[in-house]
Structures are given as structure tokens and as C-alpha cells.
């Protein structure tokens, strides 16, 4: 008990999260602004592909240019990192950090349920990320690019994608409850 | 018509990168505000204890959808100039399922993992590395799955084309659906919360 | 009157419901065929003859490998298949509205003849394309002056012969100007042009707009 009080003197407790509807409106206005200014939506996974293309290209240029996957990132001979999404993602990192600092939520931690080990959690995070990379490529986008941006434009493919994301996650949720609960 | 500004040449590509960074800040800020920097908060969606993912996502979709619609109506924004992904139905459904699996196993999606990583979550950094590794793995077998990747191409297609309903009516239905969903989400949350209280009481 | 207290969430829900409801009564925005013209700007653009490019100029650009513009053939698909200028992409006029051409790109268009090219130019201008150039005389003029040029004095026009041959043309050396006026363009021996290597991927298009 005493140590807890000590901590509170040095760290103000994290503020509660915003009203989800207000945060959603904020997010929607950012998306709308992106449509108005750029004529495109938000994204995230595309920046990872660009980064990967840049890494692979710097390690083995020949391999990268012969691979159908990287070709589209390299064919115009500019650096794949010179991409709108890459800059946007840097902004996301920064914006998340600002909000976290303001609300006292920046803290080193590993998110997991009480009955799950850190090692296993990190392994699962990596595995989940890998699946996400594969899925996002197949679907031509992730939750930000397809579900959010495409959803707001009433894209048929985006809505089909959105439903299957929720379906996929609910299907496995029961088996993974120990990781989170 | 004067928007989208970029497609009317109001600024250069280089300047668009500065805009990208600023927009990214807004995006990341609201993701963090909503609590999407926490895998526990995100995955609570799938245990019905906290439906914030659904609430935030659909509020954002409805806000942007209505904004785009009315701005197009008054002739400010040219809807045709906004980039829309082509539909490749089957790969997108399969990709969505895999992404959903990745979501519940890894706890994040690419955008939210960035916010989580910047607020100090080590698991989010592992998740990010996983995304790059997974994409790299896919690139190795990409030529083999290319036929599947390009299958069921349907071009640019929106819900109003598919359902043969005017765009405005689709908007109304989406709003109704979202509001109905919000009411249901609040109800489920309240019910589970009262249940949890009961369980705690019994323990005490 | 009884005062009704609404929570923020309820107010937001009502706003959403109202804006969603009124959407029923309006048009589908993306079906709109209307275009807004800035008359003054358009008038100045019409007076300005810098947006008319002579075939020989285009030929030189193509040989130099100039890539800061997109060459667009706005005739229909069949005409395009028969013959097109090397490097041209085909976007028929009826499909311009839904094409992915950017408003800020430098675009050089051509159609059959001078009149149709100019009409197409005007249509693109009204659609808000800022930087549209047109090929003087359309593809007919291209054929006349590049593919089958009349060359009366071969000594002074070696360069033209070279350019013509570059595009697979057959310069008519030594022909008189009377023939030039009355001649029919040979239709059968138009050079075969290889379609652009990746007709789907355009050079000027911003790469990867998706997520």
C-alpha cells in the first residue's frame, strides 16, 4: 500500500480514455480532412511494405527487382521510403506519443492477462503481427486503409473485409482468452 | 469543385509529405485518446466487455461518410477524385479473416500497434517486427499466390452499386445500423458490468 | 415547457440520424455529370497557344525520352488498336470521368483531327484538368508530318527523315507539293506499334495510394 502511495506522488495516474464517440468523431474528421486535402484515405500497413521494400532493396537489389512483390515499389526508381504513408506513419508515432504524454499513459509495459507469461505474450505478438502482414497484403489494406477509409466511401470490398476481420477475431477469441483476461 | 486539393495541384508532392506527417499526428492522437494504444482495451471488443473498437470505428466511418457526402453535394469535393481501392472480393475476405486472427493473437492492428509502440508497449514493437516479417514471408511466395491475389477482380464498386440502392439511402441505412449497434453495445457493456459486480460481491 | 436534458451521446446520435435521414432525398454525388467552368481562366487558356504542340515537337520529346507528361489517346479502343503514337495510353473520352488521370498532371491529348482534339481539350478543361496540351491537327497531322512526310529536298531535311524512320514511317522523298495536297494517306502500311510495356501502370500516377 505504501509503495503505491509513493508512486502516486511521482507519477500522476493515467487519465481515463476519452468518450469513444468523441474520439471517433475526431478520427472521422481527420479522415475527412485527408480526403479533402489529399484525395486519399489514411493507412498504415502500406508503410510497412514500403519500409520492407527499402530494406530488401538495400540488401539485395537484384533479388528485389526480380521479385514480383517488390517490383511495384521499385519500378519508378525512387526510394520506396519517399512515400506518403511512410510520413503519415511517422506522424502517427508522434501523435500517439503526444497524446500518451498528455494523459500520463506513456509507460514501459507488456500488455497481457494476469495468467500469461511475458515471453509467450511477445511470441504471440510477433505471430499475430506476421498474420497481420499477410492478411493486410491479401486484402490490400488493414483496418485503417480498408475498413476505415474504404468503409467511409462505402467501398464494397472494404465492407466485406471489415466483416471478415470481426468474424476472424471472434472465431479465435475464445481460445485466446487466457492471453487477455 | 476545388477539393481534393492535391489533385488540383494546389501543392507539390514534397509538401504533401509535410501534410502526411501532420495528418498522421492527428490520426495517432485520436487513436491514443480512444485507448487504442492498449492491446487489452482493443481485444476487450472480442469478449464483449468493452466495445470501444466498434464504437470508435463506426463513429469515425459515419462522420467521414456524411462529411464526404454533403461536401460532394454542395460541389466542394469531387467524390470521383478520391482514391478508392478496387474490389478483389475473395482475397479480401480471406485477407480479412487472417487479419482478424492476427488481431486477436497479436492484440493490435498495424495502425494501433504504432500508437502502442510509441507509448512504451514492448509487445507492440514485437508485433511491428512481426508485420514486417509476415510481409517478407508473403513476398517470398508471392509469385505462387499471384493468381489468387488478383482473382475475383470487380473494379471500383460501392455498396450502392451492389445493392442497387441510391447512395443516399445506403448512407441512411449505415447510420441506422451504427446507431443500433451503439445502443446494443451500451446494453451489452452494462449487462456484463453488472454481472462482474455480482461475481465480485459473491467473492467478498 | 418541460426541459429535456440530453447527454452528449444522445445529441450526437440525433445529429447523425438527421443528416443520415436527409441523405435519402439527395442525389448520388458520384453520379453527378455537372462540371463547373471558370470562364475567365478558360478564355485565357484558349487564347494562349502554348498548349498546342506540333507533331515534330512531340516526336522530339518522345525520342528524347521526356517523361514529365502523359500522352493520352482519347479515341475509342478500336481506333487505338489500329494505330497509335508510340507511348500513348488509351483513355476514350467517354471514360475520362472515371479514369485515374490526375488533375495536376501534364497531359498531352490527341484525337482524330484538329477539331476533335480541340473539343476533347475543352472537355478535359471543364473537368478541372489544369495542364492539358493538345497535339496540333490530331493524329491525322501526325501521320502526315511524321509517318508519311513529303520531303522535297532531302538534303535539308535529313533530321525529319531520321525522326520519321524512328517511328517506323516512310518519308516520301522527292514528291511535289501538288501530290501532297491531294494524296490519300496510305492506310495499309501504317507501322505496327508495340503497346506500352505495362499499359496498366501509368508513369505519372502517384504510386500506391492504398493502405
XYZ file of C-alpha atoms in Angstrom:
596
model
C 0.000 0.000 0.000
C 2.725 2.375 0.991
C 4.730 1.931 -2.187
C 1.615 2.657 -4.190
C 1.184 5.969 -2.488
C 4.817 6.792 -3.074
C 4.399 6.094 -6.753
C 1.435 8.339 -6.970
C 3.408 11.222 -5.681
C 5.838 10.933 -8.565
C 3.575 9.775 -11.339
C 0.134 11.186 -11.770
C -2.227 8.289 -12.504
C -3.154 7.838 -16.185
C -6.212 9.798 -17.152
C -9.242 7.840 -18.315
C -9.717 7.366 -22.050
C -11.921 9.758 -23.996
C -15.567 9.187 -24.722
C -15.340 6.700 -27.613
C -17.881 8.618 -29.671
C -15.952 11.868 -29.362
C -12.682 10.117 -30.195
C -14.468 8.531 -33.156
C -15.644 11.924 -34.393
C -12.093 13.236 -34.050
C -10.816 10.309 -36.055
C -13.569 10.754 -38.630
C -12.713 14.446 -39.044
C -9.027 13.613 -39.550
C -10.083 11.104 -42.196
C -12.409 13.629 -43.831
C -9.620 16.195 -43.883
C -7.364 13.643 -45.568
C -9.986 13.081 -48.245
C -10.349 16.832 -48.770
C -6.662 17.697 -48.823
C -5.126 14.614 -50.415
C -7.980 12.804 -52.137
C -6.985 9.574 -50.453
C -7.563 7.789 -47.178
C -5.457 7.004 -44.157
C -3.329 3.906 -43.917
C -0.681 2.060 -42.049
C 0.248 -1.321 -43.493
C 1.380 0.175 -46.802
C 4.158 1.988 -44.969
C 5.427 -1.346 -43.651
C 5.579 -2.758 -47.169
C 7.472 0.325 -48.362
C 9.912 0.013 -45.484
C 10.393 -3.671 -46.211
C 10.939 -2.955 -49.910
C 13.586 -0.380 -48.992
C 15.335 -2.820 -46.646
C 15.286 -5.704 -49.123
C 16.425 -3.419 -51.913
C 19.401 -2.208 -49.908
C 20.439 -5.762 -49.023
C 19.957 -7.447 -52.381
C 18.938 -5.152 -55.216
C 18.809 -7.893 -57.814
C 16.536 -10.086 -55.742
C 14.230 -7.160 -55.017
C 13.937 -6.180 -58.667
C 13.187 -9.743 -59.746
C 10.527 -10.261 -57.116
C 7.001 -9.516 -58.289
C 6.119 -8.222 -54.840
C 8.801 -5.539 -54.555
C 8.797 -4.574 -58.198
C 5.860 -2.220 -57.828
C 7.689 -0.359 -55.082
C 10.904 -0.030 -57.038
C 9.979 0.371 -60.669
C 9.890 4.146 -60.722
C 13.430 4.240 -59.325
C 12.637 6.484 -56.403
C 13.314 5.497 -52.841
C 10.343 3.454 -51.583
C 10.556 5.395 -48.343
C 9.625 8.562 -50.195
C 6.015 7.617 -49.803
C 3.043 9.471 -48.372
C 2.155 6.664 -45.973
C 5.665 6.460 -44.547
C 5.471 10.105 -43.499
C 1.954 9.628 -42.223
C 3.070 6.695 -40.081
C 5.884 8.781 -38.575
C 3.191 11.292 -37.656
C 1.087 8.546 -36.069
C 4.022 7.554 -33.851
C 4.484 11.167 -32.835
C 0.780 11.902 -32.335
C 0.278 8.791 -30.234
C 3.236 9.777 -28.111
C 1.930 13.329 -27.557
C -1.482 12.091 -26.512
C 0.107 9.463 -24.278
C 2.317 12.033 -22.539
C -0.568 14.457 -22.019
C -2.662 11.735 -20.424
C 0.174 10.180 -18.427
C -0.094 6.909 -20.311
C 3.437 6.533 -21.653
C 4.892 3.686 -19.651
C 7.083 0.723 -20.436
C 4.942 -2.382 -20.218
C 3.925 -5.637 -21.809
C 0.182 -5.946 -22.196
C -1.154 -9.345 -21.192
C -3.622 -11.092 -18.925
C -2.580 -11.988 -15.353
C -2.113 -15.684 -16.150
C 0.082 -15.309 -19.199
C 3.875 -15.073 -19.322
C 5.731 -12.164 -20.882
C 7.731 -14.453 -23.171
C 4.639 -16.116 -24.515
C 2.953 -12.755 -24.966
C 5.869 -11.415 -27.034
C 5.864 -14.569 -29.141
C 2.128 -14.225 -29.731
C 2.529 -10.551 -30.586
C 5.115 -11.463 -33.204
C 2.954 -14.285 -34.591
C -0.123 -12.075 -34.700
C 1.881 -9.385 -36.438
C 3.060 -11.849 -39.076
C -0.505 -12.941 -39.777
C -1.475 -9.293 -39.954
C 1.232 -8.622 -42.532
C -0.013 -11.471 -44.719
C -3.687 -10.596 -44.304
C -3.168 -6.896 -44.948
C -1.334 -7.619 -48.192
C -4.011 -10.021 -49.441
C -6.774 -7.594 -48.525
C -4.919 -4.566 -49.945
C -5.005 -2.755 -46.681
C -5.518 -3.001 -42.984
C -8.092 -1.684 -40.575
C -7.104 1.920 -41.289
C -6.768 1.793 -45.060
C -9.551 -0.609 -45.909
C -12.040 -0.709 -43.064
C -11.904 2.945 -42.028
C -11.113 4.815 -45.262
C -12.809 2.395 -47.636
C -15.708 1.967 -45.231
C -16.414 5.703 -45.209
C -16.512 5.683 -49.027
C -18.888 2.702 -48.895
C -16.485 0.504 -50.829
C -17.948 -2.958 -51.314
C -14.624 -4.756 -50.811
C -13.883 -2.747 -47.681
C -17.156 -3.701 -46.040
C -16.695 -7.362 -46.913
C -13.197 -7.079 -45.461
C -14.426 -5.372 -42.293
C -16.991 -8.058 -41.586
C -14.444 -10.828 -42.087
C -11.956 -9.120 -39.734
C -14.552 -9.091 -36.966
C -15.582 -12.659 -37.855
C -11.987 -13.896 -37.775
C -11.234 -12.275 -34.430
C -14.449 -13.514 -32.795
C -13.796 -17.035 -34.108
C -10.494 -17.317 -32.257
C -11.330 -15.114 -29.249
C -12.428 -17.995 -27.032
C -9.180 -19.929 -27.496
C -7.041 -16.938 -26.648
C -8.932 -15.701 -23.637
C -6.079 -16.548 -21.264
C -3.813 -14.117 -23.032
C -6.099 -11.193 -22.279
C -8.496 -11.989 -19.445
C -15.086 21.943 -57.264
C -11.805 22.606 -55.595
C -11.142 19.603 -53.426
C -9.285 17.219 -53.140
C -6.671 19.976 -53.095
C -3.763 17.733 -54.009
C -5.419 16.547 -57.205
C -5.995 20.137 -58.242
C -2.312 20.857 -57.940
C -2.567 23.261 -55.046
C 0.717 21.986 -53.632
C 3.659 19.808 -54.578
C 4.405 16.200 -53.725
C 7.113 17.275 -51.292
C 4.654 19.466 -49.434
C 2.223 16.548 -49.307
C 4.744 14.708 -47.136
C 4.597 17.500 -44.563
C 0.811 17.239 -44.662
C 1.147 13.463 -44.264
C 3.115 13.966 -41.083
C 0.606 16.452 -39.654
C -2.361 14.268 -40.560
C -0.534 11.318 -39.039
C -0.193 13.245 -35.782
C -3.956 13.785 -35.711
C -4.591 10.144 -36.530
C -2.229 8.871 -33.845
C -3.533 11.367 -31.295
C -7.148 10.265 -31.592
C -6.219 6.572 -31.701
C -4.395 7.023 -28.398
C -7.229 9.141 -26.938
C -9.643 6.330 -27.718
C -7.445 3.899 -25.829
C -6.243 2.043 -28.892
C -2.689 2.037 -27.633
C -3.661 -0.800 -25.334
C -3.994 -4.368 -26.591
C -6.205 -5.237 -23.639
C -8.623 -2.447 -24.453
C -8.637 -3.399 -28.151
C -9.206 -7.098 -27.585
C -11.943 -6.464 -24.986
C -14.101 -5.900 -28.051
C -13.976 -9.623 -28.732
C -15.030 -10.569 -25.190
C -17.909 -8.063 -25.188
C -16.569 -6.287 -22.125
C -15.612 -3.028 -23.856
C -16.991 -2.277 -27.297
C -14.827 0.799 -27.875
C -13.339 -0.602 -31.111
C -16.743 -0.869 -32.675
C -17.927 2.469 -31.294
C -14.886 4.471 -32.367
C -14.615 2.840 -35.762
C -18.228 3.282 -36.714
C -18.432 6.823 -35.360
C -15.411 7.672 -37.491
C -16.870 5.961 -40.549
C -20.225 7.709 -40.147
C -18.581 11.102 -39.585
C -16.332 10.875 -42.645
C -19.063 9.303 -44.779
C -21.562 12.071 -44.048
C -18.870 14.707 -44.494
C -17.815 13.390 -47.895
C -21.426 13.063 -48.971
C -22.557 16.586 -48.129
C -19.346 18.214 -49.313
C -19.823 16.463 -52.671
C -23.428 17.597 -52.795
C -22.562 21.262 -52.429
C -19.942 20.861 -55.129
C -16.890 21.408 -52.968
C -15.379 17.943 -53.077
C -15.136 15.744 -56.141
C -16.002 12.245 -54.967
C -14.633 10.738 -58.187
C -11.169 12.034 -57.433
C -10.873 10.326 -54.062
C -8.788 7.215 -54.405
C -10.783 4.071 -53.863
C -9.400 0.575 -53.745
C -10.514 -1.885 -56.370
C -12.523 -4.765 -55.016
C -10.976 -8.242 -55.143
C -13.699 -9.991 -53.199
C -12.293 -13.408 -52.269
C -8.710 -12.327 -51.470
C -10.145 -9.510 -49.365
C -12.410 -11.828 -47.397
C -9.580 -14.328 -46.846
C -7.195 -11.486 -46.004
C -9.768 -10.090 -43.578
C -10.083 -13.430 -41.781
C -6.300 -13.786 -41.490
C -6.119 -10.212 -40.267
C -8.812 -10.956 -37.707
C -6.831 -13.958 -36.453
C -3.744 -11.759 -36.260
C -5.731 -9.141 -34.355
C -6.825 -11.461 -31.553
C -3.484 -13.290 -31.388
C -1.282 -10.210 -31.601
C -3.609 -7.746 -29.919
C -3.184 -4.884 -32.373
C -3.636 -3.883 -35.969
C -0.820 -2.090 -37.806
C -2.057 1.444 -37.033
C -2.799 0.850 -33.373
C 0.472 -1.026 -32.829
C 2.324 2.149 -33.821
C 0.490 4.119 -31.164
C 1.108 1.355 -28.618
C 4.802 1.210 -29.509
C 5.172 4.964 -29.091
C 3.585 4.761 -25.656
C 6.050 2.155 -24.460
C 4.432 -1.234 -25.082
C 7.138 -3.792 -25.797
C 4.655 -6.299 -27.214
C 3.650 -3.716 -29.829
C 7.246 -3.487 -31.015
C 7.329 -7.273 -31.400
C 4.053 -7.006 -33.259
C 5.529 -4.428 -35.644
C 8.512 -6.668 -36.325
C 6.040 -9.475 -36.934
C 4.183 -7.421 -39.549
C 7.408 -6.836 -41.466
C 8.402 -10.497 -41.115
C 4.990 -11.669 -42.292
C 5.056 -9.357 -45.274
C 8.539 -10.598 -46.119
C 7.364 -14.214 -45.866
C 4.497 -13.463 -48.207
C 6.817 -11.774 -50.684
C 8.841 -14.989 -50.993
C 5.842 -16.989 -52.151
C 4.127 -14.074 -53.873
C 4.542 -15.425 -57.413
C 2.830 -18.652 -56.359
C -0.224 -16.899 -54.938
C -0.395 -14.168 -57.558
C -3.301 -15.786 -59.446
C -5.281 -15.886 -56.206
C -4.181 -12.359 -55.297
C -5.723 -10.998 -58.489
C -8.788 -13.258 -58.525
C -12.413 -12.027 -58.349
C -11.426 -8.559 -59.516
C -14.545 -6.407 -59.570
C -13.084 -2.959 -60.076
C -14.318 0.048 -58.159
C -17.553 -0.952 -56.603
C -19.507 0.578 -53.760
C -22.388 -0.707 -51.708
C -24.909 1.307 -53.683
C -23.800 -0.403 -56.934
C -24.005 -3.839 -55.361
C -27.344 -3.376 -53.618
C -28.853 -1.263 -56.423
C -29.979 1.310 -53.876
C -29.293 5.048 -54.245
C -26.215 6.248 -52.399
C -28.183 8.481 -50.025
C -30.357 5.617 -48.848
C -27.299 3.445 -48.209
C -25.982 6.282 -46.047
C -29.201 6.353 -44.072
C -29.029 2.590 -43.518
C -25.410 2.757 -42.409
C -26.297 5.497 -39.903
C -29.235 3.455 -38.600
C -27.068 0.359 -38.360
C -24.332 2.221 -36.500
C -26.792 3.787 -34.043
C -28.476 0.426 -33.493
C -25.039 -1.094 -32.941
C -24.149 1.606 -30.403
C -27.331 1.019 -28.428
C -26.670 -2.720 -28.435
C -23.033 -2.173 -27.430
C -24.012 0.016 -24.465
C -26.562 -2.541 -23.382
C -24.087 -5.451 -23.561
C -21.450 -3.493 -21.672
C -23.875 -2.573 -18.929
C -25.085 -6.147 -18.569
C -21.587 -7.593 -18.356
C -20.534 -4.888 -15.923
C -23.411 -5.665 -13.567
C -22.594 -9.361 -13.859
C -18.979 -8.716 -12.918
C -20.104 -6.718 -9.899
C -22.260 -9.632 -8.790
C -19.346 -12.030 -9.121
C -17.150 -9.728 -7.081
C -19.814 -9.397 -4.426
C -20.034 -13.144 -4.075
C -16.303 -13.357 -3.582
C -16.400 -10.770 -0.874
C -42.424 23.740 -21.243
C -40.581 20.750 -19.942
C -36.875 20.962 -20.426
C -35.350 17.847 -21.922
C -31.842 17.029 -20.837
C -29.863 15.115 -23.391
C -26.451 13.598 -22.857
C -23.676 14.384 -25.351
C -24.029 10.934 -26.836
C -27.734 11.385 -27.415
C -27.193 14.750 -29.090
C -24.588 13.231 -31.391
C -26.918 10.374 -32.214
C -29.672 12.816 -33.155
C -27.321 14.808 -35.405
C -26.227 11.595 -37.127
C -29.797 10.466 -37.551
C -30.912 13.770 -39.067
C -28.001 14.002 -41.501
C -28.483 10.363 -42.447
C -32.187 10.904 -42.967
C -31.773 13.889 -45.293
C -29.321 11.928 -47.403
C -32.303 9.931 -48.659
C -33.634 12.944 -50.547
C -30.470 13.971 -52.349
C -28.647 12.738 -55.379
C -25.849 10.295 -55.530
C -22.836 12.600 -55.550
C -20.606 10.436 -57.710
C -23.187 10.226 -60.478
C -23.089 13.946 -60.943
C -22.263 14.854 -64.523
C -22.021 18.530 -63.838
C -18.842 20.468 -64.288
C -18.077 23.976 -63.177
C -16.235 26.245 -65.582
C -14.142 29.204 -64.639
C -14.918 31.302 -67.698
C -12.090 33.807 -67.370
C -9.482 31.161 -66.823
C -10.758 29.120 -69.721
C -10.801 32.122 -72.022
C -7.182 32.873 -71.212
C -6.282 29.239 -71.780
C -7.906 29.302 -75.191
C -6.058 32.465 -76.205
C -2.774 31.016 -75.036
C -1.314 28.948 -77.856
C 1.403 27.416 -75.707
C -0.811 24.449 -75.107
C -0.713 23.426 -78.765
C 2.144 21.095 -79.562
C 3.300 20.459 -83.119
C 3.870 16.828 -84.135
C 7.563 17.418 -84.711
C 7.870 18.752 -81.180
C 6.147 15.683 -79.770
C 8.364 13.428 -81.873
C 11.436 15.081 -80.429
C 10.130 14.744 -76.891
C 9.432 11.068 -77.428
C 12.870 10.438 -78.892
C 14.498 12.291 -76.010
C 12.515 10.079 -73.644
C 10.876 13.035 -71.926
C 8.711 11.667 -69.136
C 7.182 14.705 -67.476
C 3.946 14.331 -69.383
C 1.423 11.632 -70.228
C 0.412 11.054 -73.801
C -3.258 10.148 -73.958
C -5.159 8.863 -76.950
C -8.806 9.833 -76.404
C -10.199 7.967 -79.436
C -12.111 4.741 -78.883
C -10.424 1.399 -78.281
C -10.746 0.129 -81.856
C -9.102 3.151 -83.395
C -6.378 2.907 -80.797
C -5.734 -0.723 -81.657
C -5.361 0.124 -85.339
C -2.665 2.665 -84.747
C -1.412 4.936 -82.008
C 1.594 7.094 -81.339
C 4.328 5.188 -79.539
C 3.943 5.550 -75.789
C 0.347 6.744 -75.856
C -2.183 5.367 -73.395
C -5.760 4.931 -74.443
C -8.469 6.615 -72.398
C -11.586 7.068 -74.550
C -13.412 10.334 -73.920
C -16.424 8.519 -72.501
C -14.208 7.041 -69.813
C -12.297 10.173 -68.894
C -14.604 10.938 -65.986
C -13.836 7.702 -64.180
C -10.191 7.474 -65.205
C -7.383 7.878 -62.759
C -5.818 10.793 -64.588
C -4.746 13.421 -62.120
C -5.879 16.998 -62.397
C -2.374 18.270 -61.849
C -0.621 16.070 -64.379
C 0.796 17.398 -67.599
C -1.262 15.614 -70.198
C -0.892 15.732 -73.961
C -4.020 14.563 -75.723
C -4.826 13.781 -79.301
C -7.869 12.616 -81.200
C -8.570 12.058 -84.901
C -8.221 15.547 -86.244
C -7.730 19.094 -85.126
C -11.381 19.709 -84.348
C -11.924 16.608 -82.257
C -8.677 17.129 -80.405
C -9.709 20.678 -79.552
C -13.141 19.544 -78.404
C -11.591 16.905 -76.189
C -9.244 19.529 -74.786
C -12.211 21.694 -73.848
C -13.990 18.797 -72.156
C -10.938 17.994 -70.057
C -10.562 21.642 -69.159
C -14.119 21.830 -67.883
C -13.480 18.708 -65.824
C -10.799 20.636 -63.999
C -7.657 19.255 -65.612
C -5.139 22.040 -65.238
C -2.325 21.226 -67.580
C -3.672 19.866 -70.838
C -1.716 20.132 -74.055
C -3.066 19.136 -77.454
C -1.401 17.731 -80.489
C -1.826 20.136 -83.369
C -4.010 18.563 -86.011
C -4.562 15.370 -84.063
C -3.319 12.022 -85.233
C -4.075 12.833 -88.875
C -1.495 15.566 -88.783
C 0.940 13.240 -87.023
C 0.594 10.738 -89.835
C 1.017 13.446 -92.450
C 4.019 15.128 -90.963
C 5.858 12.339 -89.177
C 4.904 8.973 -90.580
C 4.480 9.899 -94.247
C 6.154 13.278 -94.591
C 6.595 14.777 -98.026
C 10.196 15.646 -98.460
C 11.021 17.660 -101.500
C 14.600 18.452 -100.711
C 16.215 15.556 -98.922
C 19.425 17.410 -98.180
C 17.949 19.936 -95.798
C 15.594 17.564 -94.083
C 17.737 14.667 -93.036
C 16.666 15.179 -89.496
C 12.999 14.825 -90.367
C 13.730 11.654 -92.318
C 15.546 10.275 -89.328
C 12.679 11.138 -86.998
C 10.155 9.632 -89.363
C 12.128 6.413 -89.605
C 12.418 6.305 -85.835
C 8.652 5.989 -85.678
C 8.578 3.432 -88.482
C 7.413 5.948 -91.060
C 8.081 6.092 -94.778
C 9.131 9.549 -95.886
C 8.025 10.316 -99.432
C 11.200 11.823 -100.764
C 11.066 13.926 -103.881
C 7.316 14.203 -104.103
C 5.922 17.524 -105.242
C 3.627 19.675 -103.210
C 0.659 19.064 -105.526
C 0.705 15.419 -104.614
C 0.917 16.398 -101.022
C -2.380 18.211 -101.145
C -4.361 15.601 -102.963
C -2.780 12.431 -101.729
C -4.599 9.811 -99.746
C -2.788 8.647 -96.699
C -1.669 5.068 -97.165
C -3.743 3.123 -94.667
C -2.411 -0.348 -95.084
C 1.234 0.142 -94.337
C 0.975 2.019 -91.086
C 3.807 0.953 -88.847
C 2.904 -1.552 -86.161
C 3.371 -0.051 -82.763
C 4.082 -2.130 -79.720
C 1.674 -1.296 -76.928
C 3.304 0.351 -73.920
C 5.099 -2.290 -71.831
C 2.790 -2.079 -68.851
C -0.370 -0.444 -70.079
C -1.977 -0.774 -66.672
C 0.704 1.023 -64.709
C 0.993 4.633 -65.691
C 4.126 6.584 -65.207
C 2.671 9.836 -63.920
C 0.300 8.253 -61.460
C 1.164 8.592 -57.810
C 2.216 5.196 -56.709
C 0.323 3.140 -54.188
C -2.481 5.237 -52.854
C -3.995 2.365 -50.921
C -3.229 1.356 -47.399
